Short mmCIF file of N, CA and C in Angstrom, two decimals:
data_model
loop_
_atom_site.label_atom_id
_atom_site.label_comp_id
_atom_site.label_asym_id
_atom_site.label_seq_id
_atom_site.Cartn_x
_atom_site.Cartn_y
_atom_site.Cartn_z
N MET A 1 0.85 -1.17 0.00
CA MET A 1 0.00 0.00 0.00
C MET A 1 0.89 1.24 0.00
N ALA A 2 0.76 2.09 -1.00
CA ALA A 2 1.47 3.36 -1.04
C ALA A 2 0.46 4.47 -0.86
N GLU A 3 0.85 5.54 -0.14
CA GLU A 3 -0.10 6.61 0.15
C GLU A 3 0.50 7.95 -0.25
N THR A 4 -0.27 8.76 -0.99
CA THR A 4 0.07 10.13 -1.28
C THR A 4 -1.12 10.97 -0.84
N GLU A 5 -0.98 11.67 0.29
CA GLU A 5 -2.08 12.39 0.92
C GLU A 5 -3.25 11.45 1.11
N ASN A 6 -4.36 11.64 0.39
CA ASN A 6 -5.53 10.78 0.53
C ASN A 6 -5.68 9.82 -0.64
N ILE A 7 -4.65 9.65 -1.44
CA ILE A 7 -4.68 8.72 -2.56
C ILE A 7 -3.83 7.50 -2.20
N PHE A 8 -4.42 6.32 -2.34
CA PHE A 8 -3.73 5.07 -2.05
C PHE A 8 -3.59 4.26 -3.32
N THR A 9 -2.46 3.63 -3.50
CA THR A 9 -2.28 2.68 -4.59
C THR A 9 -2.36 1.29 -3.98
N LEU A 10 -3.38 0.55 -4.39
CA LEU A 10 -3.59 -0.80 -3.87
C LEU A 10 -3.23 -1.82 -4.93
N THR A 11 -2.67 -2.93 -4.49
CA THR A 11 -2.30 -4.02 -5.38
C THR A 11 -3.15 -5.23 -5.05
N ASP A 12 -3.83 -5.79 -6.05
CA ASP A 12 -4.67 -6.96 -5.81
C ASP A 12 -3.84 -8.24 -5.86
N GLU A 13 -4.52 -9.38 -5.70
CA GLU A 13 -3.83 -10.67 -5.66
C GLU A 13 -3.08 -11.00 -6.95
N GLU A 14 -3.52 -10.41 -8.07
CA GLU A 14 -2.88 -10.68 -9.36
C GLU A 14 -1.79 -9.68 -9.70
N GLY A 15 -1.49 -8.75 -8.78
CA GLY A 15 -0.44 -7.77 -9.00
C GLY A 15 -0.89 -6.51 -9.73
N ASN A 16 -2.21 -6.37 -9.97
CA ASN A 16 -2.72 -5.18 -10.64
C ASN A 16 -2.83 -4.03 -9.64
N GLU A 17 -2.33 -2.85 -10.05
CA GLU A 17 -2.39 -1.69 -9.17
C GLU A 17 -3.53 -0.78 -9.59
N SER A 18 -4.23 -0.22 -8.59
CA SER A 18 -5.31 0.74 -8.81
C SER A 18 -5.19 1.83 -7.77
N GLN A 19 -5.59 3.05 -8.15
CA GLN A 19 -5.55 4.15 -7.20
C GLN A 19 -6.93 4.40 -6.62
N PHE A 20 -6.96 4.66 -5.32
CA PHE A 20 -8.20 4.91 -4.59
C PHE A 20 -8.03 6.16 -3.74
N GLU A 21 -9.13 6.89 -3.57
CA GLU A 21 -9.12 8.06 -2.72
C GLU A 21 -9.86 7.75 -1.42
N LEU A 22 -9.27 8.14 -0.30
CA LEU A 22 -9.88 7.95 1.01
C LEU A 22 -11.05 8.91 1.16
N ILE A 23 -12.23 8.36 1.50
CA ILE A 23 -13.40 9.21 1.73
C ILE A 23 -13.86 9.16 3.18
N GLY A 24 -13.32 8.25 3.96
CA GLY A 24 -13.69 8.19 5.37
C GLY A 24 -12.98 7.07 6.09
N ASN A 25 -12.92 7.20 7.42
CA ASN A 25 -12.39 6.13 8.25
C ASN A 25 -13.16 6.09 9.56
N LEU A 26 -13.27 4.91 10.12
CA LEU A 26 -14.00 4.70 11.37
C LEU A 26 -13.25 3.72 12.26
N ASP A 27 -13.38 3.92 13.57
CA ASP A 27 -12.88 2.95 14.55
C ASP A 27 -14.10 2.26 15.15
N ILE A 28 -14.15 0.94 14.98
CA ILE A 28 -15.27 0.15 15.50
C ILE A 28 -14.70 -1.08 16.21
N ASN A 29 -15.13 -1.27 17.45
CA ASN A 29 -14.72 -2.43 18.25
C ASN A 29 -13.20 -2.61 18.28
N GLY A 30 -12.47 -1.51 18.38
CA GLY A 30 -11.01 -1.58 18.47
C GLY A 30 -10.29 -1.78 17.14
N ASN A 31 -11.02 -1.78 16.04
CA ASN A 31 -10.42 -1.92 14.72
C ASN A 31 -10.66 -0.65 13.91
N THR A 32 -9.74 -0.36 12.98
CA THR A 32 -9.89 0.79 12.10
C THR A 32 -10.26 0.30 10.71
N TYR A 33 -11.23 1.00 10.11
CA TYR A 33 -11.70 0.67 8.77
C TYR A 33 -11.65 1.93 7.91
N VAL A 34 -11.44 1.75 6.61
CA VAL A 34 -11.41 2.88 5.68
C VAL A 34 -12.38 2.63 4.54
N ALA A 35 -12.94 3.72 4.02
CA ALA A 35 -13.79 3.67 2.83
C ALA A 35 -13.03 4.40 1.72
N LEU A 36 -12.91 3.75 0.57
CA LEU A 36 -12.16 4.29 -0.55
C LEU A 36 -12.98 4.23 -1.83
N VAL A 37 -12.79 5.23 -2.70
CA VAL A 37 -13.42 5.20 -4.03
C VAL A 37 -12.31 5.14 -5.06
N PRO A 38 -12.53 4.40 -6.14
CA PRO A 38 -11.53 4.38 -7.22
C PRO A 38 -11.36 5.79 -7.79
N VAL A 39 -10.13 6.20 -8.02
CA VAL A 39 -9.86 7.55 -8.52
C VAL A 39 -10.50 7.75 -9.88
N GLU A 40 -10.45 6.75 -10.75
CA GLU A 40 -11.00 6.91 -12.10
C GLU A 40 -12.51 7.00 -12.14
N SER A 41 -13.21 6.75 -11.02
CA SER A 41 -14.67 6.82 -11.03
C SER A 41 -15.20 8.14 -10.46
N GLU A 42 -14.30 9.10 -10.18
CA GLU A 42 -14.73 10.36 -9.55
C GLU A 42 -15.77 11.10 -10.38
N ASN A 43 -15.73 10.97 -11.70
CA ASN A 43 -16.66 11.72 -12.54
C ASN A 43 -17.95 10.97 -12.82
N SER A 44 -18.09 9.77 -12.33
CA SER A 44 -19.32 9.02 -12.57
C SER A 44 -20.43 9.55 -11.67
N GLU A 45 -21.67 9.38 -12.11
CA GLU A 45 -22.80 9.90 -11.35
C GLU A 45 -22.96 9.19 -10.02
N GLU A 46 -22.80 7.88 -10.00
CA GLU A 46 -23.01 7.12 -8.77
C GLU A 46 -21.70 6.47 -8.36
N GLU A 47 -21.09 7.00 -7.29
CA GLU A 47 -19.82 6.45 -6.83
C GLU A 47 -20.05 5.25 -5.94
N GLU A 48 -19.31 4.20 -6.21
CA GLU A 48 -19.30 3.05 -5.32
C GLU A 48 -17.99 3.10 -4.55
N TYR A 49 -18.04 2.64 -3.32
CA TYR A 49 -16.83 2.65 -2.52
C TYR A 49 -16.55 1.26 -1.98
N VAL A 50 -15.29 1.05 -1.60
CA VAL A 50 -14.89 -0.22 -0.99
C VAL A 50 -14.55 0.05 0.46
N VAL A 51 -14.79 -0.94 1.29
CA VAL A 51 -14.49 -0.84 2.71
C VAL A 51 -13.42 -1.89 3.02
N LEU A 52 -12.33 -1.43 3.64
CA LEU A 52 -11.23 -2.31 3.98
C LEU A 52 -10.86 -2.12 5.45
N LYS A 53 -10.24 -3.14 6.02
CA LYS A 53 -9.82 -3.13 7.41
C LYS A 53 -8.32 -2.82 7.47
N VAL A 54 -7.92 -1.98 8.43
CA VAL A 54 -6.52 -1.65 8.62
C VAL A 54 -5.94 -2.64 9.63
N GLU A 55 -4.85 -3.30 9.24
CA GLU A 55 -4.15 -4.21 10.15
C GLU A 55 -2.68 -3.82 10.18
N GLU A 56 -1.96 -4.35 11.16
CA GLU A 56 -0.53 -4.08 11.28
C GLU A 56 0.25 -5.38 11.18
N ASP A 57 1.41 -5.30 10.52
CA ASP A 57 2.28 -6.47 10.48
C ASP A 57 3.18 -6.47 11.72
N GLU A 58 4.09 -7.44 11.79
CA GLU A 58 4.94 -7.58 12.98
C GLU A 58 5.88 -6.40 13.17
N ASN A 59 6.11 -5.59 12.11
CA ASN A 59 6.98 -4.42 12.22
C ASN A 59 6.20 -3.14 12.55
N GLY A 60 4.89 -3.27 12.70
CA GLY A 60 4.07 -2.11 13.00
C GLY A 60 3.62 -1.33 11.77
N ASP A 61 3.92 -1.86 10.58
CA ASP A 61 3.49 -1.21 9.35
C ASP A 61 2.03 -1.55 9.07
N GLU A 62 1.26 -0.53 8.68
CA GLU A 62 -0.16 -0.75 8.41
C GLU A 62 -0.36 -1.24 6.98
N PHE A 63 -1.37 -2.10 6.81
CA PHE A 63 -1.78 -2.55 5.49
C PHE A 63 -3.28 -2.78 5.51
N LEU A 64 -3.88 -2.81 4.33
CA LEU A 64 -5.33 -2.95 4.22
C LEU A 64 -5.69 -4.35 3.77
N VAL A 65 -6.76 -4.89 4.37
CA VAL A 65 -7.24 -6.22 4.02
C VAL A 65 -8.75 -6.18 3.80
N THR A 66 -9.23 -7.11 3.01
CA THR A 66 -10.67 -7.23 2.83
C THR A 66 -11.29 -7.81 4.09
N ILE A 67 -12.56 -7.54 4.28
CA ILE A 67 -13.29 -8.03 5.45
C ILE A 67 -14.01 -9.30 5.03
N ASP A 68 -13.54 -10.45 5.53
CA ASP A 68 -14.09 -11.74 5.12
C ASP A 68 -15.36 -12.12 5.88
N ASP A 69 -15.50 -11.65 7.10
CA ASP A 69 -16.66 -12.00 7.92
C ASP A 69 -17.86 -11.15 7.50
N ASP A 70 -18.94 -11.80 7.08
CA ASP A 70 -20.12 -11.08 6.59
C ASP A 70 -20.75 -10.19 7.65
N ASP A 71 -20.83 -10.65 8.89
CA ASP A 71 -21.43 -9.84 9.96
C ASP A 71 -20.59 -8.60 10.23
N GLU A 72 -19.26 -8.79 10.28
CA GLU A 72 -18.36 -7.66 10.50
C GLU A 72 -18.50 -6.66 9.35
N PHE A 73 -18.53 -7.15 8.11
CA PHE A 73 -18.66 -6.27 6.95
C PHE A 73 -19.97 -5.48 7.01
N ASP A 74 -21.07 -6.17 7.32
CA ASP A 74 -22.37 -5.50 7.38
C ASP A 74 -22.38 -4.40 8.44
N GLU A 75 -21.79 -4.68 9.60
CA GLU A 75 -21.74 -3.68 10.67
C GLU A 75 -20.94 -2.46 10.23
N VAL A 76 -19.80 -2.69 9.60
CA VAL A 76 -18.94 -1.58 9.17
C VAL A 76 -19.58 -0.81 8.03
N ALA A 77 -20.15 -1.51 7.06
CA ALA A 77 -20.80 -0.84 5.92
C ALA A 77 -21.97 0.01 6.41
N ASP A 78 -22.75 -0.50 7.36
CA ASP A 78 -23.86 0.28 7.92
C ASP A 78 -23.34 1.54 8.63
N ALA A 79 -22.24 1.40 9.35
CA ALA A 79 -21.67 2.55 10.07
C ALA A 79 -21.18 3.61 9.08
N PHE A 80 -20.56 3.18 7.97
CA PHE A 80 -20.14 4.15 6.96
C PHE A 80 -21.34 4.82 6.31
N GLU A 81 -22.39 4.06 6.01
CA GLU A 81 -23.60 4.65 5.42
C GLU A 81 -24.18 5.71 6.36
N ASP A 82 -24.21 5.40 7.67
CA ASP A 82 -24.70 6.37 8.65
C ASP A 82 -23.83 7.62 8.66
N GLN A 83 -22.51 7.44 8.59
CA GLN A 83 -21.59 8.57 8.59
C GLN A 83 -21.81 9.43 7.35
N PHE A 84 -21.92 8.81 6.19
CA PHE A 84 -22.08 9.57 4.95
C PHE A 84 -23.43 10.27 4.91
N MET A 85 -24.48 9.62 5.40
CA MET A 85 -25.80 10.23 5.40
C MET A 85 -25.85 11.41 6.38
N ALA A 86 -25.09 11.35 7.46
CA ALA A 86 -25.08 12.43 8.44
C ALA A 86 -24.45 13.70 7.87
N GLU A 87 -23.67 13.56 6.80
CA GLU A 87 -23.05 14.73 6.19
C GLU A 87 -24.08 15.59 5.46
N PHE A 88 -25.27 15.05 5.18
CA PHE A 88 -26.32 15.79 4.49
C PHE A 88 -27.40 16.15 5.50
N ASP A 89 -27.88 17.38 5.43
CA ASP A 89 -28.95 17.82 6.33
C ASP A 89 -30.26 17.79 5.56
N TYR A 90 -30.99 16.70 5.67
CA TYR A 90 -32.23 16.53 4.91
C TYR A 90 -33.38 17.35 5.47
N ASP A 91 -33.23 17.88 6.68
CA ASP A 91 -34.29 18.70 7.26
C ASP A 91 -34.30 20.11 6.69
N ALA A 92 -33.23 20.51 6.05
CA ALA A 92 -33.11 21.88 5.56
C ALA A 92 -33.20 21.94 4.03
N VAL A 93 -34.15 21.25 3.47
CA VAL A 93 -34.36 21.29 2.03
C VAL A 93 -35.08 22.59 1.69
N GLU A 94 -34.46 23.41 0.82
CA GLU A 94 -35.04 24.71 0.50
C GLU A 94 -36.41 24.58 -0.16
N GLY A 95 -37.33 25.42 0.30
CA GLY A 95 -38.65 25.49 -0.33
C GLY A 95 -39.59 24.38 0.04
N GLU A 96 -39.18 23.44 0.86
CA GLU A 96 -40.03 22.29 1.16
C GLU A 96 -41.26 22.70 1.96
N ASP A 97 -41.06 23.60 2.96
CA ASP A 97 -42.16 24.02 3.80
C ASP A 97 -42.73 25.38 3.39
N ALA A 98 -42.14 25.99 2.40
CA ALA A 98 -42.59 27.34 1.98
C ALA A 98 -43.92 27.25 1.24
N GLU A 99 -44.81 28.18 1.57
CA GLU A 99 -46.10 28.23 0.87
C GLU A 99 -46.34 29.61 0.38
#
């Protein structure tokens, strides 16, 4: 994993590299998780993001891993959805209550 500010270069199992931008991070149950969007999809109408878990190797270096446990993934994905939805104030929609 290489990092330049909020851009990460991730390498998959086949050695393919892709760049992702960090859009959020959360600490849940003593673990840190990150949400990333592919850099090349920034201009698309509907952005999809990936959620990965931060782990440390024996030298203390951080690396990202996929979340294999379905329950853990669902809990983390729900928490990110809540975080992203909280960024929008749906109660203050202009003109909604105006008559």
